[in-house]
CSV table of C-alpha atoms in Angstrom, one decimal:
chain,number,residue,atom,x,y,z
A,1,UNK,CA,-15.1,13.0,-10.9
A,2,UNK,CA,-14.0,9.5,-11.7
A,3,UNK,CA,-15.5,6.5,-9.6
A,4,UNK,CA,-13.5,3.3,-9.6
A,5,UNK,CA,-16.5,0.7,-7.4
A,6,UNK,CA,-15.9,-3.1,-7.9
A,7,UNK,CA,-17.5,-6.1,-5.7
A,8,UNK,CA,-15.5,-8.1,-4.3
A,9,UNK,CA,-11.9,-6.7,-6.1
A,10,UNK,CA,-13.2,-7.7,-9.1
A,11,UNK,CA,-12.6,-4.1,-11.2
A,12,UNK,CA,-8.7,-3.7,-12.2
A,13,UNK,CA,-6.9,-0.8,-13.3
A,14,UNK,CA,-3.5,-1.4,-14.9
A,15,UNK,CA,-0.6,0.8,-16.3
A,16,UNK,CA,-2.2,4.5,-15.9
A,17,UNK,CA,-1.9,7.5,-14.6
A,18,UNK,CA,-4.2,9.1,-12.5
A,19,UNK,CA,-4.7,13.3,-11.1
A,20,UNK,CA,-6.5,15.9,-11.4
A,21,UNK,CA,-6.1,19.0,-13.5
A,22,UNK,CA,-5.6,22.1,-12.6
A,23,UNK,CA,-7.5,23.2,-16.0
A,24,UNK,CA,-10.7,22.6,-14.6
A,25,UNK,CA,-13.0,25.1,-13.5
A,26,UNK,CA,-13.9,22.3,-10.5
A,27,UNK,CA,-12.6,20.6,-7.5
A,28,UNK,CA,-11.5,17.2,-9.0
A,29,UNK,CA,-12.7,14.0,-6.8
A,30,UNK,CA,-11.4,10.4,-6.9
A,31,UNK,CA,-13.4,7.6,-5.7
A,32,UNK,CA,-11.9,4.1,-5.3
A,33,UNK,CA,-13.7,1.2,-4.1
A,34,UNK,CA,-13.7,-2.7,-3.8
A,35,UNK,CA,-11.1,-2.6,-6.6
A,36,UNK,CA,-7.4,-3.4,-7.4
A,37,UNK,CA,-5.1,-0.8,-8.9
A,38,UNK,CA,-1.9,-2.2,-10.0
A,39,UNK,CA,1.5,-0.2,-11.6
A,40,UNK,CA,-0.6,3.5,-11.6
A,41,UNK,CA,0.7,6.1,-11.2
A,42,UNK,CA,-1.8,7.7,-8.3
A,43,UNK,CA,-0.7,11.3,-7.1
A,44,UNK,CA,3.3,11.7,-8.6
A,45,UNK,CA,5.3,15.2,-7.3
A,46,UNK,CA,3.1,17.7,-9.3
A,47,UNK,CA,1.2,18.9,-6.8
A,48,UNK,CA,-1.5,18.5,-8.7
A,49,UNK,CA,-3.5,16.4,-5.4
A,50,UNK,CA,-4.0,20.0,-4.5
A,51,UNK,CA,-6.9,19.9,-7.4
A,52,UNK,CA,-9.2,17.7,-5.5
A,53,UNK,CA,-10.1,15.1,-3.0
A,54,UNK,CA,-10.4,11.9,-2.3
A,55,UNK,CA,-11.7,8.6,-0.9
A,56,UNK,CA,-9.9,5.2,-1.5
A,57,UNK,CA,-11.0,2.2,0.6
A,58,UNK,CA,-11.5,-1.8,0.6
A,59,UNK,CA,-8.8,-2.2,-2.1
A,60,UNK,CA,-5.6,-3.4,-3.4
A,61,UNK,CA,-3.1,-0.9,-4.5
A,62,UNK,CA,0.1,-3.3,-6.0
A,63,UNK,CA,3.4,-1.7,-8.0
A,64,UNK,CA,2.5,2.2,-7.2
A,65,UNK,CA,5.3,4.1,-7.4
A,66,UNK,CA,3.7,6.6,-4.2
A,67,UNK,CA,1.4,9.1,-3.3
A,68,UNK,CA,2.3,12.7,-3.1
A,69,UNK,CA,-0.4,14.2,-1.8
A,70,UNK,CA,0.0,17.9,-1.8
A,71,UNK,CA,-2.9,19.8,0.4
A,72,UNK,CA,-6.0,17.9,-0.7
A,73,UNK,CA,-8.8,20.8,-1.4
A,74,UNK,CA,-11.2,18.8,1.0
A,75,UNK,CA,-11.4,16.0,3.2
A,76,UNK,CA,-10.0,13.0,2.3
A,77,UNK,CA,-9.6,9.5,3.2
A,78,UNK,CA,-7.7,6.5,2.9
A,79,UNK,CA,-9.0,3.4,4.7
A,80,UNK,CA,-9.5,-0.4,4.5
A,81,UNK,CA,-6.6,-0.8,1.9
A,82,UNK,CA,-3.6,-3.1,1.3
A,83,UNK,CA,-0.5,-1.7,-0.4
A,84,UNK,CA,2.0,-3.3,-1.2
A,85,UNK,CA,5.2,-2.9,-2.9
A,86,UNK,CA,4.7,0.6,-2.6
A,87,UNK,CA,6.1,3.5,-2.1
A,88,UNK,CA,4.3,5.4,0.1
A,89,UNK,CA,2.4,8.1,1.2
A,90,UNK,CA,4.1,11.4,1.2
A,91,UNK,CA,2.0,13.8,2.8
A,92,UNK,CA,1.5,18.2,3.3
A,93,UNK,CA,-2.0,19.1,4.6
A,94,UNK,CA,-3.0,23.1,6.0
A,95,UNK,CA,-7.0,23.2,6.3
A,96,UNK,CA,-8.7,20.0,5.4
A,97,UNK,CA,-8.6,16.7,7.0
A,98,UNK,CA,-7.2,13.0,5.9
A,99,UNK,CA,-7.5,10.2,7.4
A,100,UNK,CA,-5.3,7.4,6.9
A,101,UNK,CA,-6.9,4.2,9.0
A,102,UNK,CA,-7.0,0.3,9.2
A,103,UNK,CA,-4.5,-0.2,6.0
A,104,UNK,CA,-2.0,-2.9,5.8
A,105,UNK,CA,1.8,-1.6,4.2
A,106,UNK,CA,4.0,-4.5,3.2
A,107,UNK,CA,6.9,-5.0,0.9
A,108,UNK,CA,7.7,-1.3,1.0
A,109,UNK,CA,9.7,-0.3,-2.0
A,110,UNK,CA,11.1,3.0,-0.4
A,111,UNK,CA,12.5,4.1,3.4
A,112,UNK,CA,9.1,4.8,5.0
A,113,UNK,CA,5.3,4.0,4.5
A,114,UNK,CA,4.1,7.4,5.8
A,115,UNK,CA,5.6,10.7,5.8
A,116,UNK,CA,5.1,14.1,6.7
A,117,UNK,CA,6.4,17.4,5.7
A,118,UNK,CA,3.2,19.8,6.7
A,119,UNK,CA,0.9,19.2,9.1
A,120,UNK,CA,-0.6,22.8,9.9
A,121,UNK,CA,-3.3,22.3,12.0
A,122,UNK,CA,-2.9,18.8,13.3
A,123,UNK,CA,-5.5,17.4,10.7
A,124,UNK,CA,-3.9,14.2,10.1
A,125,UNK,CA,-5.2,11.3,11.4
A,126,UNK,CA,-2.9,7.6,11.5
A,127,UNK,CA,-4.7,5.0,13.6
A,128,UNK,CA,-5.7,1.6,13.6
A,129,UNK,CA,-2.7,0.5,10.6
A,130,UNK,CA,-0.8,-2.5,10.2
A,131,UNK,CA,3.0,-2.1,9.4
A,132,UNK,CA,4.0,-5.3,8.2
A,133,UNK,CA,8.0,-4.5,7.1
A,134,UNK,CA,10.2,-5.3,10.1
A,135,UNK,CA,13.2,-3.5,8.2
A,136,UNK,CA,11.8,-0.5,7.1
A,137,UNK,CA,10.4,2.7,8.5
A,138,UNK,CA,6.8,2.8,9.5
A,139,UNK,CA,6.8,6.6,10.0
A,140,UNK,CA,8.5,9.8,9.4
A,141,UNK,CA,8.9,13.2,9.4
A,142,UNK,CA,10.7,15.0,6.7
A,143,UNK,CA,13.5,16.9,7.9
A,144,UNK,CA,14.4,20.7,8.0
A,145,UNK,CA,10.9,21.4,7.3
A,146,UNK,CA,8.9,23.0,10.7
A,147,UNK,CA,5.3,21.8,10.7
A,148,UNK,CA,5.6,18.3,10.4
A,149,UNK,CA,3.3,16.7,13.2
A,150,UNK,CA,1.7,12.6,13.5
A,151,UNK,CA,-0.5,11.6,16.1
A,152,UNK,CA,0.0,7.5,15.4
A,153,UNK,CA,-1.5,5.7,18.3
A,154,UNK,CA,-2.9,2.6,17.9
A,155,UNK,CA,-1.3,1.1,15.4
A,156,UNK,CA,0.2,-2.1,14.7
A,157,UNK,CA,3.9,-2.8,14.0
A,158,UNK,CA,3.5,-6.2,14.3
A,159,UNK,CA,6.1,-6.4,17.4
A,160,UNK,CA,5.2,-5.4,21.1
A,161,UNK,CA,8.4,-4.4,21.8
A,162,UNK,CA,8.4,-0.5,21.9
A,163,UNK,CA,11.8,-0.3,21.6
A,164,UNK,CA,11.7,-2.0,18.8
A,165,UNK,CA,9.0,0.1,17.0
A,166,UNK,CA,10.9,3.4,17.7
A,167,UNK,CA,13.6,2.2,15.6
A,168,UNK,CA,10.5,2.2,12.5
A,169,UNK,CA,9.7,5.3,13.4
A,170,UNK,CA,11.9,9.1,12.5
A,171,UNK,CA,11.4,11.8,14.2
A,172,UNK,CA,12.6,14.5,16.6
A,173,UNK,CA,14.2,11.2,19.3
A,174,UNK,CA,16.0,10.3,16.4
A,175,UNK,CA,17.5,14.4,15.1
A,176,UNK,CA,16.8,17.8,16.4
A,177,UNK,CA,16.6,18.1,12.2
A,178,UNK,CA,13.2,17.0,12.9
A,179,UNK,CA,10.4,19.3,13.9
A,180,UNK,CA,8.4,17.0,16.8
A,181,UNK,CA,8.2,13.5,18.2
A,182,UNK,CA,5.9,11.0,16.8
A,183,UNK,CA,3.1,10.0,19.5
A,184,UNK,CA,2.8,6.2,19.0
A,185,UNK,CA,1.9,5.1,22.5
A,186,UNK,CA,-0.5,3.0,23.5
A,187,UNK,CA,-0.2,0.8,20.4
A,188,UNK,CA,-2.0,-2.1,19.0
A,189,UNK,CA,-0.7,-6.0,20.2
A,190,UNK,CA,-2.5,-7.2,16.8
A,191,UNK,CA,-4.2,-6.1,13.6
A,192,UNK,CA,-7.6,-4.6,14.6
A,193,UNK,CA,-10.5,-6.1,13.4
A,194,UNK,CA,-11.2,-3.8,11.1
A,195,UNK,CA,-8.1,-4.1,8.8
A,196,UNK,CA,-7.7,-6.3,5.9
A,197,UNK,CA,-6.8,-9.6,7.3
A,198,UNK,CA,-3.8,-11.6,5.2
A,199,UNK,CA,-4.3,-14.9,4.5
A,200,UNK,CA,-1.9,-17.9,4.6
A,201,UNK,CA,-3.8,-20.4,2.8
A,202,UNK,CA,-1.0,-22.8,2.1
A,203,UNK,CA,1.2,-21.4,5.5
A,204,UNK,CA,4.5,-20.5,3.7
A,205,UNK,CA,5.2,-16.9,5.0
A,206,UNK,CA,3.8,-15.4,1.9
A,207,UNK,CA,0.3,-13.9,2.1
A,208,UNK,CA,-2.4,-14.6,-0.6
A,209,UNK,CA,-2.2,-11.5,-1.7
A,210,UNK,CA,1.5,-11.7,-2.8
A,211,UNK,CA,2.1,-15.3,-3.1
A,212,UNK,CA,2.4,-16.8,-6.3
A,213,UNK,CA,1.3,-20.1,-5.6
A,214,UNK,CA,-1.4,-19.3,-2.9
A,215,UNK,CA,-2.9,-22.7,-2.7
A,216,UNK,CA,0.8,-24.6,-2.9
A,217,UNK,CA,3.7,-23.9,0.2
A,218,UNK,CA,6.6,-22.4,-2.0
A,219,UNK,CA,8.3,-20.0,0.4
A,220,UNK,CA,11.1,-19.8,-2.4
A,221,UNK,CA,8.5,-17.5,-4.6
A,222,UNK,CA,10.8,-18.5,-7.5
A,223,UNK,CA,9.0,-17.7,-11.3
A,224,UNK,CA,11.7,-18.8,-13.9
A,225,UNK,CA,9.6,-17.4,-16.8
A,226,UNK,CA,8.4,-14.3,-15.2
A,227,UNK,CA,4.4,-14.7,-15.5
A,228,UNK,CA,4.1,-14.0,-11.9
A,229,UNK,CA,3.0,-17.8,-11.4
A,230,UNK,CA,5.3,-19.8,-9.1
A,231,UNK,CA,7.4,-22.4,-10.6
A,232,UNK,CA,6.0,-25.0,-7.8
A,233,UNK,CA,2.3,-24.5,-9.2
A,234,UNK,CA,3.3,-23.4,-13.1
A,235,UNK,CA,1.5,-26.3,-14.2
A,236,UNK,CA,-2.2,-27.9,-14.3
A,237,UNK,CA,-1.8,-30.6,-11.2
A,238,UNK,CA,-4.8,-33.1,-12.2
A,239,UNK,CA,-3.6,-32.9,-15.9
A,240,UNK,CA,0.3,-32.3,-15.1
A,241,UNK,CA,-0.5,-29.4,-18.1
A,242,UNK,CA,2.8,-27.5,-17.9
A,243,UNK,CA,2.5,-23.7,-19.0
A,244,UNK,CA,4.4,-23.4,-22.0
A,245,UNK,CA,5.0,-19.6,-22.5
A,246,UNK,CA,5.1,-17.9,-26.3
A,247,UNK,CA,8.6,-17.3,-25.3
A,248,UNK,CA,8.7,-20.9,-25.8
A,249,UNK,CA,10.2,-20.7,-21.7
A,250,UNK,CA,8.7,-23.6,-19.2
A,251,UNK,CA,8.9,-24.2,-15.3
A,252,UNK,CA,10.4,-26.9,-13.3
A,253,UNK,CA,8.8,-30.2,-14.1
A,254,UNK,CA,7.0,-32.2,-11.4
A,255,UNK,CA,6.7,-35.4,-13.5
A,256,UNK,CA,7.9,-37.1,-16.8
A,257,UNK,CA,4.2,-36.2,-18.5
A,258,UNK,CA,4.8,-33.0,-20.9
A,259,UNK,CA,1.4,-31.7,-22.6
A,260,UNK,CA,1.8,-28.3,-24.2
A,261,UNK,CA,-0.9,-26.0,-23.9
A,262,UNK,CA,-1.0,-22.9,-26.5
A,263,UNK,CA,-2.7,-19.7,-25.8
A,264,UNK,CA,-4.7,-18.2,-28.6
């Protein structure tokens, strides 16, 4: 068992890997909670989800490469989450349940945010979700394979044009290489109130969560030295401090004041 529980995001876990084993002589269970995960890898292709269960809600998951979760063991869930650049949940289920509800998926880094390849007795549950990536799939079946199944009402794909969602979503309307047709209908005409609500604080089209000035409107997002600060607030405004980098590297300067600031 492993318990990851912050308050208020403030427990990160960075640069791991995380499954179970199929060693053990128990079922293997994963608690995430209030927390941010960022570049883990969370589930790869091993199968090895198939060990245990899980439960991962109210958190951040940033950088994850995906989610292959192969037959969980028990019930598991997945709600209250934002992912981002991610590459999403690839799922098989037979017996137990998962529910996957009131997440946000933006900045996708592959073709869909939720797939399906086995769905065997209809025990995956899709509701209440925002899908924030206009150009990218929202849903999908995988194709060839004859189980595949998503009941995905009420949702939010942040148009109300259903034509327009059907194009984010694959399934049998779109190839007969797909097994059944993806019941999105009625869907949701804004995030529900239960789902993580992104903030705008400085109203440049980049939500807190991803913006790297999230006080200072710089819809560019440019970083020159990489430190995943913005250029536009790279710099200590009541001080003018500039961030001078051990790589010796600095931003774009607002004023003719230069102070360097060393980290020890």
């Amino acid at each position: 068992t492993l318990n990851i529980e912050g308050t208020n995001q403030n427990t990160k876990v960075q640069g791991v890997s995380i499954e179970f084993s199929s060693f053990s002589e128990q079922v293997g269970y994963l608690k995430v909670s209030d927390s941010v995960l960022e570049n883990v890898f969370l589930f790869g292709p091993t199968g090895n989800a198939s060990y245990g269960s899980f439960d991962i809600e109210d958190s951040t998951l940033n950088d994850i490469s995906g989610m292959y979760l192969w037959y969980p063991s028990r019930d598991s869930s997945i709600e209250r989450n934002v992912f981002q650049n991610f590459a999403g949940l690839s799922i098989g289920l037979s017996t137990s349940n998962l529910v996957i509800r009131n997440n946000v998926f933006l900045n996708q880094t592959s073709s869909f945010a939720i797939e399906n390849w086995a769905n065997y007795n209809d025990t995956l549950v899709v509701e209440y979700n925002s899908f924030l990536d206009a150009d990218n799939i929202a849903l999908a079946l995988r194709s060839d394979y004859s189980n595949t199944y998503i009941l995905a009402t009420n949702n939010y794909f942040a148009t109300t044009d259903s034509s327009v969602i059907e194009t984010r979503i694959m399934d049998a309307n779109d190839s007969l290489r797909y097994a059944s047709v993806i019941e999105f209908s009625p869907f949701l005409l804004q995030p529900h109130s239960n789902t993580p609500e992104l903030i705008d604080t400085d109203a440049d089209a980049a939500p807190n969560i991803t913006d790297n000035c999230p006080d200072l409107n710089n819809s560019d997002q440019l970083d020159t030295d990489g430190d995943s600060i913005g250029d536009a607030c790279d710099y200590n405004v009541t001080s003018a401090v500039l961030d001078i980098d051990a790589n010796g590297s600095f931003d774009a300067l607002t004023d003719g004041l230069i102070i360097l600031r060393y980290a020890f």
